[in-house]
Amino acid sequence: MPYYIGDVIKEEKRLIARTPEKFRETGIDVRIDTRVEEVDQKAGRVRLAGGETLPYDILVLGTGTRPLMPGIPGEEREGVFTLKKLTDALRIKAWLKEVPCRKVIIVGAGFIGMEMTEAIGNLGIETQVFHRGTLPVNRWDPEFSKAVLAELERHQVGFVTEVEVRAVEEGKKYRLRLVTNRGEDEADMILMAVGIRPETELARRMGLPLGKNGAIRVNFSQRTPQEGVYAVGDCAESFHRVSGQWVNIPLGDIANKQGRVAGRNIGGGSAVFPGIVGSQCFKVFDLEVAATGLDEREATQSGFHPVSTLVWGNSIAGSMPGNKKLGLKLIAEKTTGKLLGAQSVGEAGAVSRINTLACALWAELTIDDLGWLDLAYSPPFGGAWDPIHIAAQQLRRQL
Amino acid sequence: MPYYIGDVIKEEKRLIARTPEKFRETGIDVRIDTRVEEVDQKAGRVRLAGGETLPYDILVLGTGTRPLMPGIPGEEREGVFTLKKLTDALRIKAWLKEVPCRKVIIVGAGFIGMEMTEAIGNLGIETQVFHRGTLPVNRWDPEFSKAVLAELERHQVGFVTEVEVRAVEEGKKYRLRLVTNRGEDEADMILMAVGIRPETELARRMGLPLGKNGAIRVNFSQRTPQEGVYAVGDCAESFHRVSGQWVNIPLGDIANKQGRVAGRNIGGGSAVFPGIVGSQCFKVFDLEVAATGLDEREATQSGFHPVSTLVWGNSIAGSMPGNKKLGLKLIAEKTTGKLLGAQSVGEAGAVSRINTLACALWAELTIDDLGWLDLAYSPPFGGAWDPIHIAAQQLRRQL
């Protein structure tokens, strides 16, 4: 009988909170708000925070990630948040409403920061993003990052660049003051969205090997090198099918898949997690932002010789009324023409293109394939030549 | 110097009409409204309708399709239309506006008929579809056809089933009367959308071989068996990568690609048209309808043993506000698990799923691949388990 350790996803948590008996009926002892302090592998027992110990045959680590903090004075003040768990979201929601919150500063311009600008902006609360770099979402090409920045500006979200945060103090006009190299700014709430790391404290103490990315090493069955110990989700590594390397990409869909693979293997079946290609997307206001595979830097680090092209098109055919701007970048290996990665930003159709290209990466298609790919054409959804075709045929000339 | 025979696409026609000199400047003699009556292959000359003859080295047939008529008395009456060319659309547009048209009957429930219900319905004109079968768009699973029918009904489009048309007469209340096995109905306009056939009269007289689908036989370079004669687009065959058969699927994106392949080969380069997988989509009011690959009947005819599954999901994650219904059907080969086809209908995301699956067909992926495919996940665009994953894992149990 396995015990599931770590955070459960939103829907599961709700389910558990509502129907704890349901799990007991099936013979599964699910404990929430329970911290495992230590694992005694010889005895096959876990020790909980309260001192109680429980026996196990199989141990699954699903300890997830922990959000990083900048490590500055005052960062523990009330009103400074990170966003990782459901309870974080509930606490933020309460704060926004009850304080009441007139202005929010978001530190960090990754996809969590971007999604939060929309969530907070849509409540009509003034929002400012403070970023250490010059453009948001550095996974994407600067041209696409600029499109994201323009979308923020279009929705009155401030964007302050090249910021080093130094301290959080008590504010005068607002509750908090953020001290940076750029001066002092006040807000009623500060969200620290500066990154996350795999939560592997327990794994480390168990002597489980970690990858250079800090995540728990697993094989394609989600087994760790220790007999009877599995790891799944954000705390574990995944095999990247394009780079051929083991990576840590903490995303919910990957965690779901790995959980199913581990569960099937534990349950006596047989399942293999065939890896990932690095697909990711988010929405910020009216913009879809998506990417898959490797960018040029990652491709070079993985031993490839990347070439790339970036095209702007329309996700509605030119013969139709309306215009929905869509940008697509393709990255390919110079010698073989094999697709290595893709990025897209658009008012519509960006996620759709990236999912098609994620499938192309999975199947190791080349730019030649993509130039002639038989996509479903109809004017409301694109031109007879899709941006995928146009970019692929354009990139082919560079090989 | 090649002469291009046949219809030019909308954008090209506009371009030609506006800037005839442009083509002459580049040394290309483009003639519009010009009919080639006969080809003298020995002499290398074409004879035009007016009697003039022109020499050629290379001949490209792009004669497109001709719309079918039911062959009933009165079908030539003013107010009875087919829709194939730009000029048809312009004539229909004028008729709708100037008559003025209060009611339209569309005969046929294929995708052209469906697209026209929206175009006419959006003008606020009463519309009725008369169909020989019981459900629209028979390429799709009856469950999806029912969703299309519900969408028509939601937009007050009438749908009359099991109709045999018998005659078009002069109307009393409206301009025209359609006599059918179901009685008599009147309208100011009747659109015959009962199918199309490749226009191959000229090819036939030239002795070019036609496939059993009636289209001109070509190879992967778009060459016909006759030296210096090419055929491209709706009048020509395409290689279907899934069935392994030569088919005729008259769609604009295929025509564009074949045109480019022929052009490159004629121009001294080298290009191959790698075939199609049968992708298609259309929009009817607020519904996306898309398909790719083979349906069960086609799969069986091609020697496969198909199994299939159909799932209903949501193109927005359950944790998000809003709900956009999305249905997906997958068809696979029972012994190998190879994907054979897919169909989708939804308020959003149907075309996106079909394009991803078109790529999967192109690459000959299996249901196992699709069950774990790394798609870009974010709640505004779907759940952590996409309908593709759910359908694939469900279908796997049938293998």
mmCIF file of N, CA, C and O in Angstrom, chain A residues 24-106:
data_model
loop_
_atom_site.group_PDB
_atom_site.id
_atom_site.type_symbol
_atom_site.label_atom_id
_atom_site.label_comp_id
_atom_site.label_asym_id
_atom_site.label_seq_id
_atom_site.Cartn_x
_atom_site.Cartn_y
_atom_site.Cartn_z
ATOM 1 N N ARG A 24 -10.549 6.157 1.902
ATOM 2 C CA ARG A 24 -10.459 5.102 2.925
ATOM 3 C C ARG A 24 -11.241 3.866 2.498
ATOM 4 O O ARG A 24 -10.794 2.755 2.705
ATOM 5 N N GLU A 25 -12.391 4.141 1.849
ATOM 6 C CA GLU A 25 -13.215 3.032 1.354
ATOM 7 C C GLU A 25 -12.421 2.127 0.413
ATOM 8 O O GLU A 25 -12.595 0.922 0.414
ATOM 9 N N THR A 26 -11.555 2.758 -0.405
ATOM 10 C CA THR A 26 -10.779 1.968 -1.369
ATOM 11 C C THR A 26 -9.517 1.408 -0.713
ATOM 12 O O THR A 26 -8.702 0.791 -1.390
ATOM 13 N N GLY A 27 -9.357 1.657 0.575
ATOM 14 C CA GLY A 27 -8.210 1.087 1.284
ATOM 15 C C GLY A 27 -6.966 1.946 1.205
ATOM 16 O O GLY A 27 -5.882 1.515 1.596
ATOM 17 N N ILE A 28 -7.102 3.171 0.656
ATOM 18 C CA ILE A 28 -5.931 4.048 0.549
ATOM 19 C C ILE A 28 -5.996 5.095 1.659
ATOM 20 O O ILE A 28 -6.991 5.796 1.809
ATOM 21 N N ASP A 29 -4.916 5.165 2.430
ATOM 22 C CA ASP A 29 -4.833 6.089 3.557
ATOM 23 C C ASP A 29 -4.169 7.371 3.078
ATOM 24 O O ASP A 29 -2.946 7.464 3.029
ATOM 25 N N VAL A 30 -4.985 8.351 2.678
ATOM 26 C CA VAL A 30 -4.436 9.616 2.190
ATOM 27 C C VAL A 30 -4.405 10.615 3.335
ATOM 28 O O VAL A 30 -5.422 10.878 3.962
ATOM 29 N N ARG A 31 -3.231 11.168 3.611
ATOM 30 C CA ARG A 31 -3.107 12.161 4.685
ATOM 31 C C ARG A 31 -2.692 13.495 4.084
ATOM 32 O O ARG A 31 -1.684 13.561 3.386
ATOM 33 N N ILE A 32 -3.468 14.521 4.375
ATOM 34 C CA ILE A 32 -3.079 15.847 3.895
ATOM 35 C C ILE A 32 -2.481 16.627 5.059
ATOM 36 O O ILE A 32 -2.589 16.202 6.208
ATOM 37 N N ASP A 33 -1.825 17.744 4.735
ATOM 38 C CA ASP A 33 -1.149 18.542 5.766
ATOM 39 C C ASP A 33 -0.246 17.670 6.643
ATOM 40 O O ASP A 33 -0.221 17.820 7.865
ATOM 41 N N THR A 34 0.448 16.781 5.996
ATOM 42 C CA THR A 34 1.293 15.841 6.732
ATOM 43 C C THR A 34 2.714 15.925 6.176
ATOM 44 O O THR A 34 2.909 15.805 4.970
ATOM 45 N N ARG A 35 3.676 16.137 7.071
ATOM 46 C CA ARG A 35 5.050 16.278 6.618
ATOM 47 C C ARG A 35 5.858 15.046 7.004
ATOM 48 O O ARG A 35 5.871 14.634 8.150
ATOM 49 N N VAL A 36 6.530 14.479 6.004
ATOM 50 C CA VAL A 36 7.436 13.365 6.297
ATOM 51 C C VAL A 36 8.800 13.951 6.646
ATOM 52 O O VAL A 36 9.406 14.654 5.835
ATOM 53 N N GLU A 37 9.271 13.657 7.882
ATOM 54 C CA GLU A 37 10.544 14.232 8.344
ATOM 55 C C GLU A 37 11.728 13.364 7.947
ATOM 56 O O GLU A 37 12.808 13.863 7.675
ATOM 57 N N GLU A 38 11.500 12.073 7.933
ATOM 58 C CA GLU A 38 12.631 11.172 7.725
ATOM 59 C C GLU A 38 12.149 9.854 7.133
ATOM 60 O O GLU A 38 11.018 9.427 7.392
ATOM 61 N N VAL A 39 13.020 9.240 6.353
ATOM 62 C CA VAL A 39 12.712 7.929 5.796
ATOM 63 C C VAL A 39 13.758 6.935 6.316
ATOM 64 O O VAL A 39 14.956 7.156 6.142
ATOM 65 N N ASP A 40 13.274 5.895 6.958
ATOM 66 C CA ASP A 40 14.177 4.827 7.410
ATOM 67 C C ASP A 40 14.051 3.678 6.413
ATOM 68 O O ASP A 40 13.120 2.888 6.462
ATOM 69 N N GLN A 41 15.006 3.660 5.474
ATOM 70 C CA GLN A 41 14.866 2.725 4.361
ATOM 71 C C GLN A 41 15.067 1.275 4.791
ATOM 72 O O GLN A 41 14.452 0.375 4.249
ATOM 73 N N LYS A 42 15.927 1.072 5.759
ATOM 74 C CA LYS A 42 16.162 -0.292 6.242
ATOM 75 C C LYS A 42 14.892 -0.860 6.848
ATOM 76 O O LYS A 42 14.470 -1.970 6.528
ATOM 77 N N ALA A 43 14.276 -0.051 7.701
ATOM 78 C CA ALA A 43 13.064 -0.505 8.389
ATOM 79 C C ALA A 43 11.834 -0.406 7.488
ATOM 80 O O ALA A 43 10.792 -1.005 7.777
ATOM 81 N N GLY A 44 11.969 0.365 6.382
ATOM 82 C CA GLY A 44 10.815 0.587 5.521
ATOM 83 C C GLY A 44 9.739 1.378 6.244
ATOM 84 O O GLY A 44 8.561 1.025 6.223
ATOM 85 N N ARG A 45 10.160 2.458 6.876
ATOM 86 C CA ARG A 45 9.207 3.293 7.618
ATOM 87 C C ARG A 45 9.491 4.767 7.353
ATOM 88 O O ARG A 45 10.630 5.170 7.153
ATOM 89 N N VAL A 46 8.420 5.569 7.345
ATOM 90 C CA VAL A 46 8.592 7.030 7.287
ATOM 91 C C VAL A 46 8.198 7.592 8.650
ATOM 92 O O VAL A 46 7.258 7.103 9.289
ATOM 93 N N ARG A 47 8.947 8.631 9.082
ATOM 94 C CA ARG A 47 8.607 9.297 10.338
ATOM 95 C C ARG A 47 7.961 10.646 10.018
ATOM 96 O O ARG A 47 8.531 11.457 9.277
ATOM 97 N N LEU A 48 6.761 10.858 10.544
ATOM 98 C CA LEU A 48 6.041 12.103 10.278
ATOM 99 C C LEU A 48 6.481 13.181 11.262
ATOM 100 O O LEU A 48 7.122 12.894 12.279
ATOM 101 N N ALA A 49 6.111 14.414 10.936
ATOM 102 C CA ALA A 49 6.514 15.564 11.752
ATOM 103 C C ALA A 49 6.115 15.380 13.217
ATOM 104 O O ALA A 49 6.869 15.719 14.134
ATOM 105 N N GLY A 50 4.982 14.801 13.469
ATOM 106 C CA GLY A 50 4.511 14.632 14.847
ATOM 107 C C GLY A 50 5.198 13.490 15.586
ATOM 108 O O GLY A 50 4.959 13.298 16.777
ATOM 109 N N GLY A 51 6.032 12.724 14.897
ATOM 110 C CA GLY A 51 6.732 11.636 15.555
ATOM 111 C C GLY A 51 6.205 10.266 15.155
ATOM 112 O O GLY A 51 6.914 9.254 15.264
ATOM 113 N N GLU A 52 4.967 10.221 14.691
ATOM 114 C CA GLU A 52 4.370 8.950 14.264
ATOM 115 C C GLU A 52 5.197 8.330 13.137
ATOM 116 O O GLU A 52 5.724 9.058 12.283
ATOM 117 N N THR A 53 5.328 7.021 13.100
ATOM 118 C CA THR A 53 5.995 6.365 11.974
ATOM 119 C C THR A 53 5.005 5.431 11.281
ATOM 120 O O THR A 53 4.088 4.905 11.896
ATOM 121 N N LEU A 54 5.213 5.316 9.956
ATOM 122 C CA LEU A 54 4.324 4.486 9.137
ATOM 123 C C LEU A 54 5.172 3.553 8.281
ATOM 124 O O LEU A 54 6.205 3.969 7.757
ATOM 125 N N PRO A 55 4.718 2.318 8.100
ATOM 126 C CA PRO A 55 5.490 1.385 7.277
ATOM 127 C C PRO A 55 5.166 1.565 5.786
ATOM 128 O O PRO A 55 4.093 2.068 5.436
ATOM 129 N N TYR A 56 6.106 1.180 4.930
ATOM 130 C CA TYR A 56 5.838 1.198 3.485
ATOM 131 C C TYR A 56 6.552 0.063 2.786
ATOM 132 O O TYR A 56 7.598 -0.402 3.267
ATOM 133 N N ASP A 57 5.983 -0.366 1.678
ATOM 134 C CA ASP A 57 6.687 -1.289 0.785
ATOM 135 C C ASP A 57 7.297 -0.499 -0.367
ATOM 136 O O ASP A 57 8.409 -0.739 -0.812
ATOM 137 N N ILE A 58 6.488 0.446 -0.881
ATOM 138 C CA ILE A 58 6.902 1.285 -2.008
ATOM 139 C C ILE A 58 6.813 2.733 -1.539
ATOM 140 O O ILE A 58 5.839 3.115 -0.886
ATOM 141 N N LEU A 59 7.828 3.521 -1.925
ATOM 142 C CA LEU A 59 7.819 4.937 -1.556
ATOM 143 C C LEU A 59 7.839 5.779 -2.826
ATOM 144 O O LEU A 59 8.689 5.564 -3.698
ATOM 145 N N VAL A 60 6.887 6.692 -2.948
ATOM 146 C CA VAL A 60 6.867 7.592 -4.114
ATOM 147 C C VAL A 60 7.148 9.012 -3.640
ATOM 148 O O VAL A 60 6.424 9.531 -2.791
ATOM 149 N N LEU A 61 8.183 9.613 -4.181
ATOM 150 C CA LEU A 61 8.483 11.005 -3.852
ATOM 151 C C LEU A 61 7.846 11.904 -4.910
ATOM 152 O O LEU A 61 8.165 11.806 -6.095
ATOM 153 N N GLY A 62 6.937 12.759 -4.453
ATOM 154 C CA GLY A 62 6.326 13.746 -5.345
ATOM 155 C C GLY A 62 6.387 15.079 -4.637
ATOM 156 O O GLY A 62 5.375 15.733 -4.425
ATOM 157 N N THR A 63 7.598 15.446 -4.234
ATOM 158 C CA THR A 63 7.778 16.595 -3.345
ATOM 159 C C THR A 63 7.754 17.937 -4.063
ATOM 160 O O THR A 63 7.830 18.983 -3.422
ATOM 161 N N GLY A 64 7.669 17.898 -5.382
ATOM 162 C CA GLY A 64 7.477 19.139 -6.135
ATOM 163 C C GLY A 64 8.650 20.096 -6.096
ATOM 164 O O GLY A 64 9.810 19.667 -6.098
ATOM 165 N N THR A 65 8.330 21.367 -6.097
ATOM 166 C CA THR A 65 9.373 22.399 -6.123
ATOM 167 C C THR A 65 9.210 23.319 -4.924
ATOM 168 O O THR A 65 8.183 23.307 -4.259
ATOM 169 N N ARG A 66 10.232 24.114 -4.687
ATOM 170 C CA ARG A 66 10.058 25.222 -3.743
ATOM 171 C C ARG A 66 10.388 26.511 -4.483
ATOM 172 O O ARG A 66 11.325 26.557 -5.293
ATOM 173 N N PRO A 67 9.602 27.551 -4.216
ATOM 174 C CA PRO A 67 9.862 28.824 -4.885
ATOM 175 C C PRO A 67 11.096 29.488 -4.289
ATOM 176 O O PRO A 67 11.322 29.391 -3.090
ATOM 177 N N LEU A 68 11.883 30.136 -5.117
ATOM 178 C CA LEU A 68 13.070 30.848 -4.636
ATOM 179 C C LEU A 68 12.677 32.210 -4.078
ATOM 180 O O LEU A 68 11.694 32.806 -4.518
ATOM 181 N N MET A 69 13.460 32.677 -3.145
ATOM 182 C CA MET A 69 13.306 34.039 -2.638
ATOM 183 C C MET A 69 14.597 34.778 -2.949
ATOM 184 O O MET A 69 15.665 34.157 -3.021
ATOM 185 N N PRO A 70 14.537 36.092 -3.118
ATOM 186 C CA PRO A 70 15.769 36.812 -3.472
ATOM 187 C C PRO A 70 16.795 36.831 -2.330
ATOM 188 O O PRO A 70 17.982 37.032 -2.582
ATOM 189 N N GLY A 71 16.351 36.609 -1.093
ATOM 190 C CA GLY A 71 17.293 36.631 0.036
ATOM 191 C C GLY A 71 17.659 38.040 0.447
ATOM 192 O O GLY A 71 18.838 38.375 0.577
ATOM 193 N N ILE A 72 16.651 38.870 0.621
ATOM 194 C CA ILE A 72 16.907 40.278 0.984
ATOM 195 C C ILE A 72 16.194 40.596 2.303
ATOM 196 O O ILE A 72 15.220 39.928 2.659
ATOM 197 N N PRO A 73 16.670 41.572 3.038
ATOM 198 C CA PRO A 73 16.024 41.942 4.291
ATOM 199 C C PRO A 73 14.553 42.312 4.078
ATOM 200 O O PRO A 73 14.233 43.011 3.109
ATOM 201 N N GLY A 74 13.705 41.838 4.940
ATOM 202 C CA GLY A 74 12.288 42.207 4.900
ATOM 203 C C GLY A 74 11.438 41.355 3.984
ATOM 204 O O GLY A 74 10.234 41.551 3.879
ATOM 205 N N GLU A 75 12.055 40.370 3.326
ATOM 206 C CA GLU A 75 11.276 39.576 2.361
ATOM 207 C C GLU A 75 10.236 38.691 3.047
ATOM 208 O O GLU A 75 9.337 38.180 2.395
ATOM 209 N N GLU A 76 10.365 38.535 4.381
ATOM 210 C CA GLU A 76 9.394 37.714 5.125
ATOM 211 C C GLU A 76 8.197 38.540 5.595
ATOM 212 O O GLU A 76 7.301 38.012 6.254
ATOM 213 N N ARG A 77 8.163 39.825 5.256
ATOM 214 C CA ARG A 77 7.067 40.684 5.695
ATOM 215 C C ARG A 77 5.702 40.213 5.193
ATOM 216 O O ARG A 77 5.609 39.639 4.109
ATOM 217 N N GLU A 78 4.698 40.526 5.968
ATOM 218 C CA GLU A 78 3.330 40.229 5.560
ATOM 219 C C GLU A 78 3.027 41.030 4.293
ATOM 220 O O GLU A 78 3.339 42.233 4.241
ATOM 221 N N GLY A 79 2.463 40.386 3.310
ATOM 222 C CA GLY A 79 2.181 41.075 2.054
ATOM 223 C C GLY A 79 3.168 40.713 0.957
ATOM 224 O O GLY A 79 2.969 41.059 -0.200
ATOM 225 N N VAL A 80 4.258 40.001 1.349
ATOM 226 C CA VAL A 80 5.201 39.482 0.346
ATOM 227 C C VAL A 80 4.844 38.010 0.117
ATOM 228 O O VAL A 80 4.811 37.230 1.068
ATOM 229 N N PHE A 81 4.562 37.654 -1.122
ATOM 230 C CA PHE A 81 4.089 36.304 -1.422
ATOM 231 C C PHE A 81 4.977 35.608 -2.450
ATOM 232 O O PHE A 81 5.668 36.261 -3.230
ATOM 233 N N THR A 82 4.917 34.275 -2.409
ATOM 234 C CA THR A 82 5.328 33.493 -3.577
ATOM 235 C C THR A 82 4.073 32.720 -4.011
ATOM 236 O O THR A 82 3.112 32.625 -3.253
ATOM 237 N N LEU A 83 4.097 32.202 -5.238
ATOM 238 C CA LEU A 83 2.927 31.468 -5.729
ATOM 239 C C LEU A 83 3.356 30.088 -6.190
ATOM 240 O O LEU A 83 4.030 29.939 -7.200
ATOM 241 N N LYS A 84 2.983 29.086 -5.386
ATOM 242 C CA LYS A 84 3.314 27.729 -5.774
ATOM 243 C C LYS A 84 2.152 26.796 -5.510
ATOM 244 O O LYS A 84 1.759 26.031 -6.364
ATOM 245 N N LYS A 85 1.595 26.897 -4.303
ATOM 246 C CA LYS A 85 0.550 25.969 -3.885
ATOM 247 C C LYS A 85 -0.826 26.611 -3.974
ATOM 248 O O LYS A 85 -0.955 27.833 -4.030
ATOM 249 N N LEU A 86 -1.824 25.783 -3.900
ATOM 250 C CA LEU A 86 -3.200 26.267 -3.847
ATOM 251 C C LEU A 86 -3.394 27.226 -2.678
ATOM 252 O O LEU A 86 -4.018 28.274 -2.814
ATOM 253 N N THR A 87 -2.788 26.877 -1.536
ATOM 254 C CA THR A 87 -2.947 27.740 -0.361
ATOM 255 C C THR A 87 -2.304 29.106 -0.587
ATOM 256 O O THR A 87 -2.793 30.114 -0.089
ATOM 257 N N ASP A 88 -1.206 29.164 -1.347
ATOM 258 C CA ASP A 88 -0.613 30.461 -1.716
ATOM 259 C C ASP A 88 -1.633 31.295 -2.475
ATOM 260 O O ASP A 88 -1.822 32.489 -2.198
ATOM 261 N N ALA A 89 -2.282 30.653 -3.442
ATOM 262 C CA ALA A 89 -3.258 31.368 -4.270
ATOM 263 C C ALA A 89 -4.417 31.879 -3.410
ATOM 264 O O ALA A 89 -4.863 33.021 -3.571
ATOM 265 N N LEU A 90 -4.863 31.048 -2.481
ATOM 266 C CA LEU A 90 -5.979 31.449 -1.619
ATOM 267 C C LEU A 90 -5.564 32.613 -0.721
ATOM 268 O O LEU A 90 -6.337 33.550 -0.517
ATOM 269 N N ARG A 91 -4.333 32.555 -0.215
ATOM 270 C CA ARG A 91 -3.833 33.636 0.636
ATOM 271 C C ARG A 91 -3.693 34.933 -0.163
ATOM 272 O O ARG A 91 -4.056 36.011 0.309
ATOM 273 N N ILE A 92 -3.197 34.836 -1.381
ATOM 274 C CA ILE A 92 -3.058 36.028 -2.234
ATOM 275 C C ILE A 92 -4.435 36.626 -2.522
ATOM 276 O O ILE A 92 -4.643 37.837 -2.431
ATOM 277 N N LYS A 93 -5.357 35.758 -2.845
ATOM 278 C CA LYS A 93 -6.716 36.194 -3.181
ATOM 279 C C LYS A 93 -7.343 36.952 -2.001
ATOM 280 O O LYS A 93 -7.948 38.020 -2.180
ATOM 281 N N ALA A 94 -7.160 36.397 -0.814
ATOM 282 C CA ALA A 94 -7.703 37.033 0.386
ATOM 283 C C ALA A 94 -7.048 38.394 0.611
ATOM 284 O O ALA A 94 -7.717 39.391 0.903
ATOM 285 N N TRP A 95 -5.751 38.450 0.432
ATOM 286 C CA TRP A 95 -4.992 39.690 0.640
ATOM 287 C C TRP A 95 -5.446 40.777 -0.347
ATOM 288 O O TRP A 95 -5.682 41.924 0.044
ATOM 289 N N LEU A 96 -5.573 40.399 -1.600
ATOM 290 C CA LEU A 96 -5.976 41.361 -2.636
ATOM 291 C C LEU A 96 -7.318 41.994 -2.285
ATOM 292 O O LEU A 96 -7.542 43.175 -2.505
ATOM 293 N N LYS A 97 -8.173 41.167 -1.725
ATOM 294 C CA LYS A 97 -9.553 41.578 -1.475
ATOM 295 C C LYS A 97 -9.692 42.336 -0.160
ATOM 296 O O LYS A 97 -10.354 43.371 -0.075
ATOM 297 N N GLU A 98 -9.050 41.795 0.876
ATOM 298 C CA GLU A 98 -9.346 42.271 2.224
ATOM 299 C C GLU A 98 -8.492 43.442 2.666
ATOM 300 O O GLU A 98 -8.896 44.190 3.547
ATOM 301 N N VAL A 99 -7.307 43.597 2.067
ATOM 302 C CA VAL A 99 -6.391 44.632 2.589
ATOM 303 C C VAL A 99 -6.971 46.037 2.485
ATOM 304 O O VAL A 99 -6.907 46.762 3.482
ATOM 305 N N PRO A 100 -7.605 46.551 1.523
ATOM 306 C CA PRO A 100 -7.652 46.075 0.154
ATOM 307 C C PRO A 100 -6.403 46.524 -0.580
ATOM 308 O O PRO A 100 -5.793 47.509 -0.221
ATOM 309 N N CYS A 101 -6.090 45.804 -1.625
ATOM 310 C CA CYS A 101 -4.835 46.006 -2.333
ATOM 311 C C CYS A 101 -5.044 46.971 -3.500
ATOM 312 O O CYS A 101 -5.896 46.752 -4.347
ATOM 313 N N ARG A 102 -4.256 48.065 -3.498
ATOM 314 C CA ARG A 102 -4.397 49.068 -4.561
ATOM 315 C C ARG A 102 -3.328 48.913 -5.635
ATOM 316 O O ARG A 102 -3.489 49.351 -6.759
ATOM 317 N N LYS A 103 -2.202 48.327 -5.241
ATOM 318 C CA LYS A 103 -1.089 48.202 -6.194
ATOM 319 C C LYS A 103 -0.259 46.967 -5.877
ATOM 320 O O LYS A 103 -0.015 46.667 -4.715
ATOM 321 N N VAL A 104 0.174 46.282 -6.929
ATOM 322 C CA VAL A 104 0.984 45.071 -6.772
ATOM 323 C C VAL A 104 2.294 45.223 -7.538
ATOM 324 O O VAL A 104 2.303 45.718 -8.662
ATOM 325 N N ILE A 105 3.383 44.807 -6.891
ATOM 326 C CA ILE A 105 4.660 44.689 -7.599
ATOM 327 C C ILE A 105 4.967 43.206 -7.768
ATOM 328 O O ILE A 105 4.902 42.443 -6.801
ATOM 329 N N ILE A 106 5.247 42.831 -9.006
ATOM 330 C CA ILE A 106 5.664 41.464 -9.276
ATOM 331 C C ILE A 106 7.158 41.483 -9.575
ATOM 332 O O ILE A 106 7.589 42.205 -10.478
#
